[in-house]
Amino acid sequence: SQTIHQWPATLVQPVGSPLSLECTVEGTSNPNLYWYRQAAGRGLQLLFYSIGIDQISSEVPQNLSASRPQDRQFILSSKKLLLSDSGFYLCAWSVLARPATQYFGPGTRLLVL
Amino acid sequence: AQSVTQLDSHVSVSEGTPVLLRCNYSSSYSPSLFWYVQHPNKGLQLLLKYTSAATLVKGINGFEAEFKKSETSFHLTKPSAHMSDAAEYFCVVSDTNAGKSTFGDGTTLTVKP
């Protein structure tokens, strides 16, 4: 069966510090991968999605970047965090099929102070 | 283009009474539709999905949703609410094989004893 991992579970970082959040998927090959951000009391905003290694699309201009160095690894990064980067970050995967059901990781709670 | 509107940001019911969470969508193509549930500080869990087969879809934990093309709706129902149903619920539409999805803003379900 497939599983998706995210770490760390929670993170408190000062403004201006770098960020690296990691997501890995097990039990499937060549998944589509996604990064979402969920601000407090709001819905999900798609940040990045990837259909393959080094193939990443950015949905919104922002202070963040994403990389996919391996087939089942997806990394969210920032060189300098802003206060507005605080939120709940969710990684998800899907296969290229219809319907494209997405399966979510447990999330990372990021607080920028 | 696709969009989804969850008509109620908050729904409150008493334990043992029916639940109705409303969702309308728009899509240029035959959509795939999903309902997810999110408990506090957790990832999203798939409740059910519509795949252009039966219009009445049964999901986990006693939830159902009915696809009504004429009304462009995909409302989520449950005959009898349980305290453990208290959570955030998201309606999602996807009309591309690439798996890009649009999330509603969510409905918070409160269940009173």
Short mmCIF file of C-alpha atoms in Angstrom, two decimals:
data_model
loop_
_atom_site.label_atom_id
_atom_site.label_comp_id
_atom_site.label_asym_id
_atom_site.label_seq_id
_atom_site.Cartn_x
_atom_site.Cartn_y
_atom_site.Cartn_z
CA SER A 1 0.00 0.00 0.00
CA GLN A 2 1.03 3.59 -0.51
CA THR A 3 2.08 5.90 2.27
CA ILE A 4 3.14 9.51 2.36
CA HIS A 5 5.40 11.06 4.94
CA GLN A 6 6.06 14.66 5.85
CA TRP A 7 8.54 16.11 8.28
CA PRO A 8 8.93 17.87 10.49
CA ALA A 9 5.45 17.80 12.00
CA THR A 10 5.86 21.24 13.53
CA LEU A 11 8.42 23.98 13.07
CA VAL A 12 8.99 27.39 14.63
CA GLN A 13 11.37 29.60 12.69
CA PRO A 14 12.46 33.25 12.96
CA VAL A 15 11.77 35.69 10.14
CA GLY A 16 14.60 35.66 7.61
CA SER A 17 15.70 32.09 8.32
CA PRO A 18 15.75 29.36 5.64
CA LEU A 19 13.19 26.59 5.32
CA SER A 20 13.21 23.02 4.12
CA LEU A 21 10.19 20.77 4.34
CA GLU A 22 10.36 17.24 3.02
CA CYS A 23 7.75 14.89 1.62
CA THR A 24 8.28 11.31 0.52
CA VAL A 25 5.92 8.74 -0.95
CA GLU A 26 6.24 4.99 -0.70
CA GLY A 27 4.56 2.21 -2.62
CA THR A 28 4.04 3.91 -5.97
CA SER A 29 6.14 5.03 -8.92
CA ASN A 30 6.11 8.29 -10.86
CA PRO A 31 3.40 9.95 -8.81
CA ASN A 32 2.17 13.48 -9.32
CA LEU A 33 3.20 15.48 -6.26
CA TYR A 34 1.69 18.63 -4.78
CA TRP A 35 2.44 21.22 -2.12
CA TYR A 36 -0.48 23.10 -0.56
CA ARG A 37 -0.63 25.78 2.09
CA GLN A 38 -3.57 26.19 4.42
CA ALA A 39 -3.74 29.47 6.31
CA ALA A 40 -5.64 29.53 9.59
CA GLY A 41 -9.39 29.16 9.01
CA ARG A 42 -9.05 29.04 5.25
CA GLY A 43 -9.06 26.54 2.41
CA LEU A 44 -6.12 25.02 0.60
CA GLN A 45 -3.96 26.96 -1.80
CA LEU A 46 -1.98 24.97 -4.35
CA LEU A 47 1.65 26.14 -4.30
CA PHE A 48 3.47 23.70 -6.56
CA TYR A 49 2.81 20.53 -8.47
CA SER A 50 5.16 18.13 -10.19
CA ILE A 51 4.57 15.45 -12.80
CA GLY A 52 8.14 14.12 -12.73
CA ILE A 53 11.71 14.61 -11.56
CA ASP A 54 12.77 18.24 -12.02
CA GLN A 55 9.37 19.04 -13.57
CA ILE A 56 7.71 21.53 -11.29
CA SER A 57 5.05 24.13 -11.88
CA SER A 58 4.47 27.07 -9.60
CA GLU A 59 0.89 28.15 -9.15
CA VAL A 60 1.38 31.46 -7.36
CA PRO A 61 4.28 33.88 -7.10
CA GLN A 62 5.72 33.70 -3.63
CA ASN A 63 8.70 33.44 -1.39
CA LEU A 64 8.93 29.67 -1.72
CA SER A 65 10.45 27.18 -4.13
CA ALA A 66 10.12 23.44 -4.67
CA SER A 67 12.40 20.71 -5.91
CA ARG A 68 11.99 17.05 -6.80
CA PRO A 69 15.43 15.46 -6.74
CA GLN A 70 14.05 11.91 -6.78
CA ASP A 71 10.89 10.31 -8.13
CA ARG A 72 9.16 10.08 -4.75
CA GLN A 73 10.71 13.03 -2.93
CA PHE A 74 9.34 16.55 -2.95
CA ILE A 75 10.98 19.41 -1.06
CA LEU A 76 9.60 22.84 -0.22
CA SER A 77 12.18 25.52 0.49
CA SER A 78 12.71 29.16 1.23
CA LYS A 79 15.88 31.21 1.52
CA LYS A 80 14.31 33.81 3.85
CA LEU A 81 11.04 33.22 5.63
CA LEU A 82 8.39 35.92 5.97
CA LEU A 83 5.74 36.20 8.66
CA SER A 84 3.13 35.50 5.99
CA ASP A 85 4.69 32.09 5.34
CA SER A 86 3.15 30.77 8.55
CA GLY A 87 0.54 28.08 7.98
CA PHE A 88 -0.15 24.40 7.62
CA TYR A 89 1.71 22.83 4.70
CA LEU A 90 0.32 19.72 3.10
CA CYS A 91 1.95 17.41 0.60
CA ALA A 92 -0.18 15.18 -1.61
CA TRP A 93 0.29 12.62 -4.35
CA SER A 94 -1.83 11.18 -7.14
CA VAL A 95 -1.40 8.90 -10.10
CA LEU A 96 -2.02 10.05 -13.65
CA ALA A 97 -5.48 8.60 -13.90
CA ARG A 98 -9.06 9.69 -13.93
CA PRO A 99 -10.35 10.44 -11.38
CA ALA A 100 -7.12 11.92 -10.09
CA THR A 101 -7.67 11.26 -6.44
CA GLN A 102 -5.14 13.02 -4.26
CA TYR A 103 -3.86 11.48 -1.05
CA PHE A 104 -2.53 13.75 1.62
CA GLY A 105 0.30 13.59 4.10
CA PRO A 106 -0.11 14.50 7.78
CA GLY A 107 1.06 18.08 7.25
CA THR A 108 3.66 20.42 8.75
CA ARG A 109 2.63 23.27 11.02
CA LEU A 110 4.99 26.23 10.40
CA LEU A 111 5.06 29.25 12.65
CA VAL A 112 7.28 32.14 11.63
CA LEU A 113 8.02 34.60 14.42
CA ALA B 1 -11.85 26.70 -15.91
CA GLN B 2 -13.29 25.13 -12.82
CA SER B 3 -14.52 26.38 -9.47
CA VAL B 4 -16.26 25.10 -6.38
CA THR B 5 -18.42 26.89 -3.83
CA GLN B 6 -19.22 25.53 -0.43
CA LEU B 7 -22.35 27.37 0.51
CA ASP B 8 -21.95 27.24 4.29
CA SER B 9 -18.77 28.09 6.15
CA HIS B 10 -20.20 26.66 9.41
CA VAL B 11 -22.84 24.01 10.06
CA SER B 12 -23.98 23.01 13.53
CA VAL B 13 -26.13 19.95 14.24
CA SER B 14 -27.12 17.91 17.25
CA GLU B 15 -25.82 14.39 17.67
CA GLY B 16 -28.15 11.90 16.00
CA THR B 17 -29.66 14.43 13.55
CA PRO B 18 -29.00 14.55 9.78
CA VAL B 19 -26.04 16.36 8.26
CA LEU B 20 -26.15 18.35 5.00
CA LEU B 21 -23.04 20.09 3.66
CA ARG B 22 -23.66 21.90 0.40
CA CYS B 23 -21.32 22.17 -2.58
CA ASN B 24 -21.85 23.69 -6.04
CA TYR B 25 -19.31 23.43 -8.81
CA SER B 26 -18.57 24.70 -12.28
CA SER B 27 -16.48 22.89 -14.83
CA SER B 28 -15.87 23.02 -18.56
CA TYR B 29 -15.69 19.26 -18.79
CA SER B 30 -17.21 16.26 -17.10
CA PRO B 31 -15.83 16.72 -13.63
CA SER B 32 -14.52 14.41 -11.00
CA LEU B 33 -15.78 15.46 -7.58
CA PHE B 34 -14.49 14.63 -4.13
CA TRP B 35 -15.24 15.24 -0.49
CA TYR B 36 -12.42 15.27 2.05
CA VAL B 37 -12.50 15.56 5.83
CA GLN B 38 -9.84 17.20 7.97
CA HIS B 39 -9.64 16.83 11.72
CA PRO B 40 -7.67 19.48 13.65
CA ASN B 41 -3.96 19.56 12.82
CA LYS B 42 -4.29 16.53 10.55
CA GLY B 43 -4.02 15.89 6.85
CA LEU B 44 -7.04 15.47 4.59
CA GLN B 45 -8.78 12.11 4.37
CA LEU B 46 -10.83 11.11 1.33
CA LEU B 47 -14.50 10.55 2.21
CA LEU B 48 -15.85 9.74 -1.24
CA LYS B 49 -15.49 10.50 -4.94
CA TYR B 50 -17.72 10.79 -7.99
CA THR B 51 -16.36 9.17 -11.14
CA SER B 52 -19.24 9.52 -13.66
CA ALA B 53 -20.68 6.16 -12.70
CA ALA B 54 -23.54 6.07 -10.17
CA THR B 55 -24.79 9.53 -9.25
CA LEU B 56 -25.28 8.54 -5.61
CA VAL B 57 -21.89 7.89 -4.09
CA LYS B 58 -21.37 6.15 -0.78
CA GLY B 59 -18.30 6.90 1.27
CA ILE B 60 -16.73 6.07 4.56
CA ASN B 61 -18.27 6.69 8.00
CA GLY B 62 -21.84 6.63 6.65
CA PHE B 63 -21.49 9.67 4.39
CA GLU B 64 -23.10 9.92 0.96
CA ALA B 65 -23.13 12.49 -1.81
CA GLU B 66 -25.38 12.88 -4.83
CA PHE B 67 -24.15 14.28 -8.13
CA LYS B 68 -26.83 16.45 -9.75
CA LYS B 69 -25.67 17.72 -13.12
CA SER B 70 -28.74 19.91 -13.70
CA GLU B 71 -28.09 21.71 -10.43
CA THR B 72 -24.26 21.50 -10.64
CA SER B 73 -24.30 20.28 -7.06
CA PHE B 74 -22.56 17.60 -5.04
CA HIS B 75 -23.99 17.86 -1.54
CA LEU B 76 -22.68 15.68 1.28
CA THR B 77 -25.15 14.01 3.65
CA LYS B 78 -25.26 11.69 6.61
CA PRO B 79 -28.46 10.41 8.22
CA SER B 80 -27.26 10.66 11.81
CA ALA B 81 -24.38 12.79 13.07
CA HIS B 82 -21.84 11.45 15.52
CA MET B 83 -19.61 13.50 17.78
CA SER B 84 -16.56 12.21 15.90
CA ASP B 85 -17.89 13.81 12.69
CA ALA B 86 -16.94 17.26 13.98
CA ALA B 87 -14.27 18.45 11.54
CA GLU B 88 -13.59 20.57 8.47
CA TYR B 89 -15.01 19.28 5.19
CA PHE B 90 -13.74 20.18 1.73
CA CYS B 91 -15.46 19.78 -1.61
CA VAL B 92 -13.06 19.39 -4.54
CA VAL B 93 -13.51 19.48 -8.31
CA SER B 94 -11.04 18.18 -10.86
CA ASP B 95 -11.49 18.13 -14.61
CA THR B 96 -8.00 17.33 -15.78
CA ASN B 97 -6.14 14.07 -15.94
CA ALA B 98 -3.10 15.85 -14.56
CA GLY B 99 -4.83 15.84 -11.21
CA LYS B 100 -4.96 19.56 -10.64
CA SER B 101 -7.86 20.18 -8.38
CA THR B 102 -9.76 23.14 -7.03
CA PHE B 103 -10.72 23.10 -3.36
CA GLY B 104 -13.64 24.81 -1.76
CA ASP B 105 -13.05 27.04 1.23
CA GLY B 106 -14.30 24.36 3.59
CA THR B 107 -17.25 23.88 5.92
CA THR B 108 -16.74 23.50 9.64
CA LEU B 109 -19.13 20.94 11.10
CA THR B 110 -19.92 21.20 14.79
CA VAL B 111 -21.82 18.39 16.50
CA LYS B 112 -23.58 19.24 19.76
CA PRO B 113 -24.31 16.56 22.35
#
